mmCIF file of C-alpha atoms and ligand atoms in Angstrom:
data_model
loop_
_atom_site.group_PDB
_atom_site.id
_atom_site.type_symbol
_atom_site.label_atom_id
_atom_site.label_comp_id
_atom_site.label_asym_id
_atom_site.label_seq_id
_atom_site.Cartn_x
_atom_site.Cartn_y
_atom_site.Cartn_z
ATOM 1 C CA MET I 1 9.671 4.904 -16.916
ATOM 2 C CA PRO I 2 9.260 7.654 -14.597
ATOM 3 C CA VAL I 3 9.170 7.835 -10.774
ATOM 4 C CA LEU I 4 6.179 9.131 -9.680
ATOM 5 C CA GLU I 5 5.373 11.468 -6.646
ATOM 6 C CA ILE I 6 4.141 10.042 -3.593
ATOM 7 C CA LEU I 7 0.845 11.728 -2.022
ATOM 8 C CA THR I 8 1.651 12.196 1.758
ATOM 9 C CA HIS I 9 -1.048 13.024 4.605
ATOM 10 C CA PRO I 10 -2.826 15.274 4.800
ATOM 11 C CA ASP I 11 -3.397 15.041 0.876
ATOM 12 C CA PRO I 12 -7.322 15.093 0.306
ATOM 13 C CA ARG I 13 -6.707 12.552 -2.534
ATOM 14 C CA LEU I 14 -5.604 9.612 -0.061
ATOM 15 C CA ARG I 15 -9.029 10.020 1.398
ATOM 16 C CA GLU I 16 -11.110 9.502 -1.890
ATOM 17 C CA ILE I 17 -12.681 6.066 -2.638
ATOM 18 C CA ALA I 18 -11.035 5.027 -6.217
ATOM 19 C CA ARG I 19 -12.818 3.893 -9.270
ATOM 20 C CA PRO I 20 -12.738 0.155 -10.755
ATOM 21 C CA VAL I 21 -10.298 -0.295 -13.464
ATOM 22 C CA GLU I 22 -12.471 -1.197 -16.675
ATOM 23 C CA VAL I 23 -10.007 -0.590 -19.434
ATOM 24 C CA PHE I 24 -6.748 -2.808 -19.485
ATOM 25 C CA ASP I 25 -4.954 -0.674 -22.180
ATOM 26 C CA ALA I 26 -1.212 0.291 -22.607
ATOM 27 C CA ALA I 27 -1.566 3.460 -20.304
ATOM 28 C CA LEU I 28 -2.665 0.820 -17.393
ATOM 29 C CA GLN I 29 0.268 -1.232 -18.036
ATOM 30 C CA GLN I 30 2.636 1.666 -17.963
ATOM 31 C CA LEU I 31 0.412 2.994 -15.270
ATOM 32 C CA ILE I 32 1.655 -0.497 -13.118
ATOM 33 C CA ASP I 33 5.239 -0.331 -14.388
ATOM 34 C CA ASP I 34 5.623 3.235 -13.166
ATOM 35 C CA MET I 35 4.226 2.012 -9.813
ATOM 36 C CA PHE I 36 6.667 -0.734 -9.230
ATOM 37 C CA GLU I 37 9.585 1.653 -9.896
ATOM 38 C CA THR I 38 7.972 4.249 -7.666
ATOM 39 C CA MET I 39 7.582 1.519 -5.082
ATOM 40 C CA ARG I 40 11.453 0.584 -5.402
ATOM 41 C CA HIS I 41 12.689 3.919 -5.178
ATOM 42 C CA ALA I 42 11.006 4.164 -2.255
ATOM 43 C CA VAL I 43 12.060 1.240 -0.831
ATOM 44 C CA GLY I 44 8.501 -0.028 0.090
ATOM 45 C CA VAL I 45 7.054 -3.257 -0.184
ATOM 46 C CA GLY I 46 3.653 -2.180 -1.508
ATOM 47 C CA LEU I 47 1.916 1.000 -3.213
ATOM 48 C CA ALA I 48 -1.781 1.705 -4.100
ATOM 49 C CA ALA I 49 -2.591 3.588 -7.096
ATOM 50 C CA PRO I 50 -4.382 6.827 -4.879
ATOM 51 C CA GLN I 51 -0.875 7.219 -3.194
ATOM 52 C CA VAL I 52 0.416 8.546 -6.584
ATOM 53 C CA GLY I 53 -2.720 10.624 -7.433
ATOM 54 C CA VAL I 54 -4.427 7.969 -9.512
ATOM 55 C CA SER I 55 -8.205 7.044 -8.264
ATOM 56 C CA LYS I 56 -8.164 3.460 -9.639
ATOM 57 C CA ARG I 57 -8.619 0.335 -7.598
ATOM 58 C CA LEU I 58 -5.220 -1.227 -8.586
ATOM 59 C CA VAL I 59 -2.225 -2.023 -5.896
ATOM 60 C CA VAL I 60 1.447 -3.593 -6.526
ATOM 61 C CA ILE I 61 3.053 -5.569 -4.014
ATOM 62 C CA ASP I 62 6.609 -7.303 -3.650
ATOM 63 C CA ILE I 63 7.499 -8.243 -0.409
ATOM 64 C CA GLY I 64 10.372 -10.904 -2.118
ATOM 65 C CA ARG I 65 10.574 -14.568 -2.166
ATOM 66 C CA LYS I 66 12.914 -16.650 -0.083
ATOM 67 C CA ASP I 67 14.779 -19.360 -2.452
ATOM 68 C CA GLY I 68 17.297 -21.236 -0.274
ATOM 69 C CA GLU I 69 19.076 -18.588 1.246
ATOM 70 C CA GLU I 70 18.410 -16.146 -1.337
ATOM 71 C CA TRP I 71 15.654 -13.232 -1.997
ATOM 72 C CA HIS I 72 14.157 -12.889 -5.198
ATOM 73 C CA PRO I 73 11.639 -10.283 -6.348
ATOM 74 C CA ASP I 74 8.058 -11.145 -6.151
ATOM 75 C CA PRO I 75 6.059 -8.451 -8.232
ATOM 76 C CA GLN I 76 2.349 -8.837 -7.811
ATOM 77 C CA VAL I 77 -0.530 -6.845 -9.064
ATOM 78 C CA PHE I 78 -3.930 -6.712 -7.960
ATOM 79 C CA ILE I 79 -6.703 -5.152 -9.678
ATOM 80 C CA ASN I 80 -10.145 -4.653 -8.307
ATOM 81 C CA PRO I 81 -9.140 -6.413 -5.357
ATOM 82 C CA THR I 82 -11.689 -7.976 -2.654
ATOM 83 C CA ILE I 83 -11.178 -9.826 0.483
ATOM 84 C CA VAL I 84 -13.484 -12.857 0.215
ATOM 85 C CA GLU I 85 -12.511 -14.330 3.368
ATOM 86 C CA ALA I 86 -10.508 -13.540 6.264
ATOM 87 C CA ASP I 87 -9.768 -14.835 9.884
ATOM 88 C CA GLY I 88 -7.353 -14.771 12.745
ATOM 89 C CA GLU I 89 -5.727 -11.633 14.129
ATOM 90 C CA LEU I 90 -2.018 -10.762 13.544
ATOM 91 C CA PRO I 91 -0.389 -7.674 15.195
ATOM 92 C CA TRP I 92 2.075 -5.958 12.696
ATOM 93 C CA LYS I 93 4.120 -2.529 13.089
ATOM 94 C CA GLU I 94 3.286 -0.504 10.173
ATOM 95 C CA GLY I 95 4.425 1.988 8.000
ATOM 96 C CA CYS I 96 3.387 3.982 5.092
ATOM 97 C CA LEU I 97 5.128 5.692 2.533
ATOM 98 C CA SER I 98 2.159 8.370 2.383
ATOM 99 C CA VAL I 99 2.811 8.953 6.136
ATOM 100 C CA PRO I 100 6.777 8.837 6.283
ATOM 101 C CA GLY I 101 8.798 8.531 9.513
ATOM 102 C CA VAL I 102 6.612 7.060 11.761
ATOM 103 C CA ARG I 103 5.287 3.300 12.598
ATOM 104 C CA ALA I 104 2.835 1.732 14.998
ATOM 105 C CA GLU I 105 1.177 -1.603 15.400
ATOM 106 C CA VAL I 106 -2.106 -2.340 13.953
ATOM 107 C CA VAL I 107 -4.017 -5.552 14.424
ATOM 108 C CA ARG I 108 -4.890 -7.179 11.114
ATOM 109 C CA CYS I 109 -6.362 -10.577 9.825
ATOM 110 C CA ALA I 110 -3.674 -13.175 9.972
ATOM 111 C CA ARG I 111 -4.986 -14.978 6.851
ATOM 112 C CA VAL I 112 -7.063 -13.576 3.974
ATOM 113 C CA VAL I 113 -8.359 -14.783 0.707
ATOM 114 C CA LEU I 114 -8.442 -12.132 -2.362
ATOM 115 C CA SER I 115 -10.144 -12.149 -5.345
ATOM 116 C CA TYR I 116 -9.174 -9.995 -8.417
ATOM 117 C CA LEU I 117 -8.179 -9.132 -11.655
ATOM 118 C CA ASP I 118 -4.753 -9.730 -12.822
ATOM 119 C CA ARG I 119 -2.928 -7.233 -15.294
ATOM 120 C CA GLN I 120 -4.490 -8.721 -18.218
ATOM 121 C CA GLY I 121 -7.871 -8.692 -16.529
ATOM 122 C CA ALA I 122 -8.120 -11.928 -15.856
ATOM 123 C CA PRO I 123 -9.743 -13.061 -12.965
ATOM 124 C CA GLN I 124 -7.721 -14.378 -9.925
ATOM 125 C CA ARG I 125 -7.739 -15.860 -6.282
ATOM 126 C CA LEU I 126 -5.291 -16.252 -3.639
ATOM 127 C CA GLU I 127 -4.559 -16.907 -0.079
ATOM 128 C CA ALA I 128 -2.137 -14.966 1.817
ATOM 129 C CA GLY I 129 -0.892 -15.002 5.605
ATOM 130 C CA GLY I 130 2.173 -13.207 7.326
ATOM 131 C CA LEU I 131 3.436 -9.795 6.196
ATOM 132 C CA PHE I 132 1.791 -10.559 2.980
ATOM 133 C CA ALA I 133 -1.611 -10.733 3.874
ATOM 134 C CA VAL I 134 -1.005 -7.565 6.206
ATOM 135 C CA CYS I 135 0.233 -5.717 3.141
ATOM 136 C CA ILE I 136 -2.783 -6.541 1.231
ATOM 137 C CA GLN I 137 -5.170 -5.477 3.821
ATOM 138 C CA HIS I 138 -3.232 -2.068 4.166
ATOM 139 C CA GLU I 139 -3.258 -1.630 0.551
ATOM 140 C CA LEU I 140 -7.021 -2.032 0.117
ATOM 141 C CA ASP I 141 -7.566 0.442 2.745
ATOM 142 C CA HIS I 142 -5.844 2.881 0.682
ATOM 143 C CA LEU I 143 -8.552 2.016 -2.169
ATOM 144 C CA ASP I 144 -11.271 3.204 0.124
ATOM 145 C CA GLY I 145 -9.070 6.440 1.629
ATOM 146 C CA THR I 146 -8.091 4.623 5.048
ATOM 147 C CA LEU I 147 -4.822 4.963 6.386
ATOM 148 C CA TYR I 148 -3.247 2.439 8.874
ATOM 149 C CA VAL I 149 -3.247 5.491 11.292
ATOM 150 C CA ASP I 150 -6.813 5.111 11.371
ATOM 151 C CA ARG I 151 -7.019 2.223 12.986
ATOM 152 C CA LEU I 152 -5.056 3.134 15.751
ATOM 153 C CA PRO I 153 -6.489 3.278 19.135
ATOM 154 C CA PRO I 154 -7.113 7.146 20.044
ATOM 155 C CA LEU I 155 -4.030 7.920 22.081
ATOM 156 C CA GLU I 156 -1.850 5.816 20.064
ATOM 157 C CA GLN I 157 -3.176 7.548 17.007
ATOM 158 C CA LYS I 158 -2.526 11.388 18.465
ATOM 159 C CA LEU I 159 1.054 10.382 19.411
ATOM 160 C CA THR I 160 1.690 9.018 16.245
ATOM 161 C CA LEU I 161 0.283 11.611 14.452
ATOM 162 C CA GLN I 162 2.044 14.358 16.558
ATOM 163 C CA ASP I 163 5.389 12.728 15.859
ATOM 164 C CA TYR I 164 4.517 12.754 12.261
ATOM 165 C CA GLU I 165 3.842 16.680 12.309
ATOM 166 C CA ARG I 166 7.002 17.011 14.167
ATOM 167 C CA SER I 167 9.380 15.093 11.613
ATOM 168 C CA ARG I 168 7.229 16.913 8.835
ATOM 169 C CA ALA I 169 8.184 20.224 10.617
ATOM 170 C CA GLU I 170 11.785 19.452 10.907
ATOM 171 C CA SER I 171 12.420 18.051 7.083
ATOM 172 C CA ALA I 172 10.412 21.224 5.948
ATOM 173 C CA ALA I 173 12.749 23.238 7.757
ATOM 174 C CA GLN I 174 15.724 21.543 6.290
ATOM 175 C CA SER I 175 14.653 21.555 2.709
ATOM 176 C CA PRO I 176 11.665 23.999 2.394
ATOM 177 C CA PRO I 177 9.373 23.174 -0.810
ATOM 178 C CA PRO I 178 10.158 25.013 -3.775
HETATM 179 O O1 LIG Z 201 6.495 -0.457 2.783
HETATM 180 C C1 LIG Z 201 5.609 -0.498 3.196
HETATM 181 N N1 LIG Z 201 5.986 -1.507 4.270
HETATM 182 C C2 LIG Z 201 4.728 -1.551 5.257
HETATM 183 C C3 LIG Z 201 5.009 -2.321 6.463
HETATM 184 C C4 LIG Z 201 4.093 -2.778 7.106
HETATM 185 C C5 LIG Z 201 2.776 -2.875 6.593
HETATM 186 C C6 LIG Z 201 2.753 -2.574 5.479
HETATM 187 C C7 LIG Z 201 3.424 -2.016 4.823
HETATM 188 S S1 LIG Z 201 3.099 -0.938 3.209
HETATM 189 C C8 LIG Z 201 4.045 0.151 3.070
HETATM 190 C C9 LIG Z 201 4.263 0.647 1.646
HETATM 191 C C10 LIG Z 201 2.732 1.542 1.663
HETATM 192 O O2 LIG Z 201 2.520 2.767 2.192
HETATM 193 N N2 LIG Z 201 1.992 0.898 1.014
HETATM 194 O O3 LIG Z 201 0.806 1.653 0.912
HETATM 195 NI NI1 LIG Z 202 0.729 2.996 2.680
#
């Protein structure tokens, strides 16, 4: 199972509106498995298909689950997801694997109800709060070509993108692309 390449800003493929999934075949199951592997390799809590160059409305999330004192993996797949209810406000300092090296606070909804298809194509519904709700909103944004930095107030956005450009220039100087 290969680890896929994660696209980074300003790759134009991160700005496309992803297409609904219509076929639940073996290739889709493989893509889902590869996305989980890619997400774990990158040490992220979520990953949307457009981040690996696939224009499909598919996201994977694993924020883990605490059982007593122990954390367990809790992999979840959401296909053609839509938020059908949302309320409250929850500020959260977000990061993104497609905008590596910076973080900034975004105000999201505190509670969302999500309607989606599971990996077999069966319709499901789920309620989420806390980091899970934040992550769902962050991943669904990717399906519409939106990055969390788009949601920052103008000055904060400018400073965050400046920092990003600076750290990108530094890492490019250390390891120039082939
Ligand atoms: O790994 C990630 N961490 C994170 C932290 C706070 C809010 C959102 C996220 S999602 C991010 C992975 C990612 O870029 N998914 O698209
Ligand atoms: Ni992201």
